[in-house]
């Protein structure tokens, strides 16, 4: 896989799917007749909660690693994250015998730190403020000569995340709508490109917590908007878009629906109770969007990319 | 399907599988490489948490309903239960247009009462004491002429529950051990018969909370033992064996392993965290047994029948 320097093409996304196939799971699509009855849609969940590291981030990280040249592989890779991206980078590196350097805020949950350590990555604790994280990462990059893997503002990451929607269209070429939650926009922009290149009028629709509605506002203003209060339960969606993801989302996403915190919890609980699968709050956001605007989705076939299943069982919102 | 009056034969179990196939899900078998590493076994979960009504009970209830004659169908069926059996009887009846009468303790959780109501069953509240339940059931049977469907001490129920293990052996004929939790013994005795009839030296192993070790003691004494304190977290396993299930378990179960309450919670949490699927405490009991006696299972291939996924998300043990 080559290093992408422009918006991934149709061929780039096909190549990404081939490149990462040995390193990721092809996840199942599940549905529930009782949830379909409640929502009035034909809803399919693309279960990235069953993906390696429990999240779609494994796709993008695998794709970024596949684009490294020999020299870069020898120097290792680095990122800063306390979440799913950190685990995905660490595991992707481990699978190919590459060293991973992960800058993590010192207040990151013990369980996440241990998971990253379990994949053999080097952990660099830092002050939780975003400036400190960036500064510490710059130091690590200077010390190690590692290649930085941005969690979303990276064309190879976008191409990797796109493969989830590609699998959906392979199995259900006539689906009406594919939905993704919007955080940094890597999954959303990859999904939108796939609908554009491969769909038969398949609409790409995003969903975002109203509390962190930066992407919704960015679509209106055309610039990268930020959030004042990022205290949403959907912890994977607290970031802003990047230049790369904003551009693709502006060009190819039909709309972004905002949802309340209460609806996220309700959607998550409905899936846990009725489907007996664990989805994280971020993964429930598009389902909350269907509950929020039911008329838009009525009698449509809808695939929701469930971002992941990583939740702290000791602090559930129920 | 005929009404069985003796221990189900090999042919009876095959017939049961055909009779219930249109009314139940063929559930998947899932595994986790990290759990295999932790336990030192090749563990497969037979996911009855994804079964209709969220529990294996749907198999037995469907099989009992399949054996009703026209007159019995016209008069309806009845049972007393606050748990998965009530839902299974109610849904099985609904699917064939039969009336179901369910005696439920007045302190049963609202969510369970609503589920049974949702399947169109008549609910008869009663005092929670077991004598009151039985007395109220006798009244209902007298009033309605309905046929009583015992949750486990019924040969058709046993033949229906047996179909879970049959599906395991169809997919993995060489598996070493099949495990089930032991409550009333319907699932365990059906599983043991399947291992006996269809297995290539497949061992049937049971697991039971040490707090309600009645089946373990019954195997030693040869009579139906009871429990003083039934306050185990594994709420599906609080009952004693019946004459029918005791006989089959004595004849065909290799052993029953006792587990602590702490190990049940630990096993349940491990599966939730690593596999992102929701299993109920009763379903975690055989996994807790592997954690309790790891040497017995070392390097064996083991299928655990996960009894179900019905948990109250608002009172989790984590």
Coordinates of N, CA and C in Angstrom, one line a residue, chain A residues 49-50 111 269 272-273 275-278 309-310 313-314 316 318, chain B residues 49-50 111 269 272-273 275-278 309-310 313-314 316 318:
Chain A
X49 N -17.6 -3.4 17.2 CA -17.3 -3.7 18.6 C -16.6 -5.1 18.7
X50 N -16.8 -5.9 17.7 CA -16.1 -7.2 17.6 C -14.8 -7.2 16.8
X111 N -6.9 0.4 32.9 CA -7.2 -0.8 32.0 C -6.7 -0.5 30.6
X269 N -28.6 1.4 25.7 CA -29.3 0.4 26.6 C -30.2 -0.5 25.8
X272 N -28.0 -3.1 24.1 CA -27.5 -4.1 25.1 C -28.6 -5.0 25.5
X273 N -29.8 -4.5 25.8 CA -30.9 -5.3 26.3 C -31.5 -6.3 25.2
X275 N -30.2 -6.9 22.0 CA -29.3 -7.7 21.1 C -28.2 -8.4 21.9
X276 N -28.1 -8.1 23.2 CA -27.1 -8.8 24.1 C -25.7 -8.6 23.6
X277 N -25.4 -7.4 23.0 CA -24.1 -7.1 22.6 C -23.7 -5.8 23.2
X278 N -22.4 -5.6 23.5 CA -21.9 -4.4 24.2 C -21.4 -3.4 23.2
X309 N -16.8 -1.3 21.2 CA -17.4 -1.8 22.4 C -16.6 -1.6 23.6
X310 N -15.8 -0.6 23.6 CA -14.9 -0.4 24.8 C -15.6 0.5 25.8
X313 N -17.0 -1.0 32.5 CA -18.2 -1.6 33.1 C -18.4 -1.1 34.5
X314 N -17.5 -0.5 35.1 CA -17.7 0.0 36.5 C -18.2 1.4 36.6
X316 N -21.1 2.6 34.3 CA -22.1 2.6 33.3 C -23.2 3.7 33.5
X318 N -26.4 3.5 33.2 CA -27.7 3.0 33.4 C -28.1 3.1 34.9
Chain B
X49 N -27.5 -16.7 24.6 CA -27.9 -15.3 24.9 C -28.5 -14.7 23.6
X50 N -28.1 -15.2 22.4 CA -28.7 -14.6 21.2 C -30.0 -15.4 20.8
X111 N -39.9 -5.4 34.1 CA -39.4 -5.6 32.8 C -39.8 -7.0 32.3
X269 N -17.6 -10.9 33.8 CA -16.9 -9.6 33.4 C -15.9 -9.9 32.3
X272 N -17.8 -10.2 29.0 CA -18.3 -8.9 28.6 C -17.2 -8.0 28.1
X273 N -16.1 -8.0 28.8 CA -15.0 -7.0 28.4 C -14.3 -7.5 27.2
X275 N -15.2 -10.1 24.9 CA -16.0 -10.6 23.7 C -17.1 -9.6 23.3
X276 N -17.3 -8.6 24.2 CA -18.4 -7.6 23.9 C -19.7 -8.2 23.7
X277 N -20.0 -9.3 24.4 CA -21.3 -9.9 24.4 C -21.8 -10.0 25.9
X278 N -23.1 -9.9 26.0 CA -23.8 -9.8 27.3 C -24.2 -11.3 27.7
X309 N -28.8 -14.3 28.1 CA -28.2 -12.9 28.3 C -29.1 -12.0 29.0
X310 N -30.0 -12.5 29.8 CA -31.0 -11.7 30.4 C -30.5 -11.2 31.8
X313 N -29.7 -4.5 33.8 CA -28.6 -3.6 33.6 C -28.4 -2.6 34.7
X314 N -29.5 -2.4 35.5 CA -29.5 -1.4 36.5 C -29.0 -2.0 37.8
X316 N -26.0 -4.4 38.2 CA -24.9 -5.3 37.8 C -24.0 -5.5 39.0
X318 N -20.7 -5.5 38.9 CA -19.4 -5.0 38.7 C -19.2 -3.7 39.6

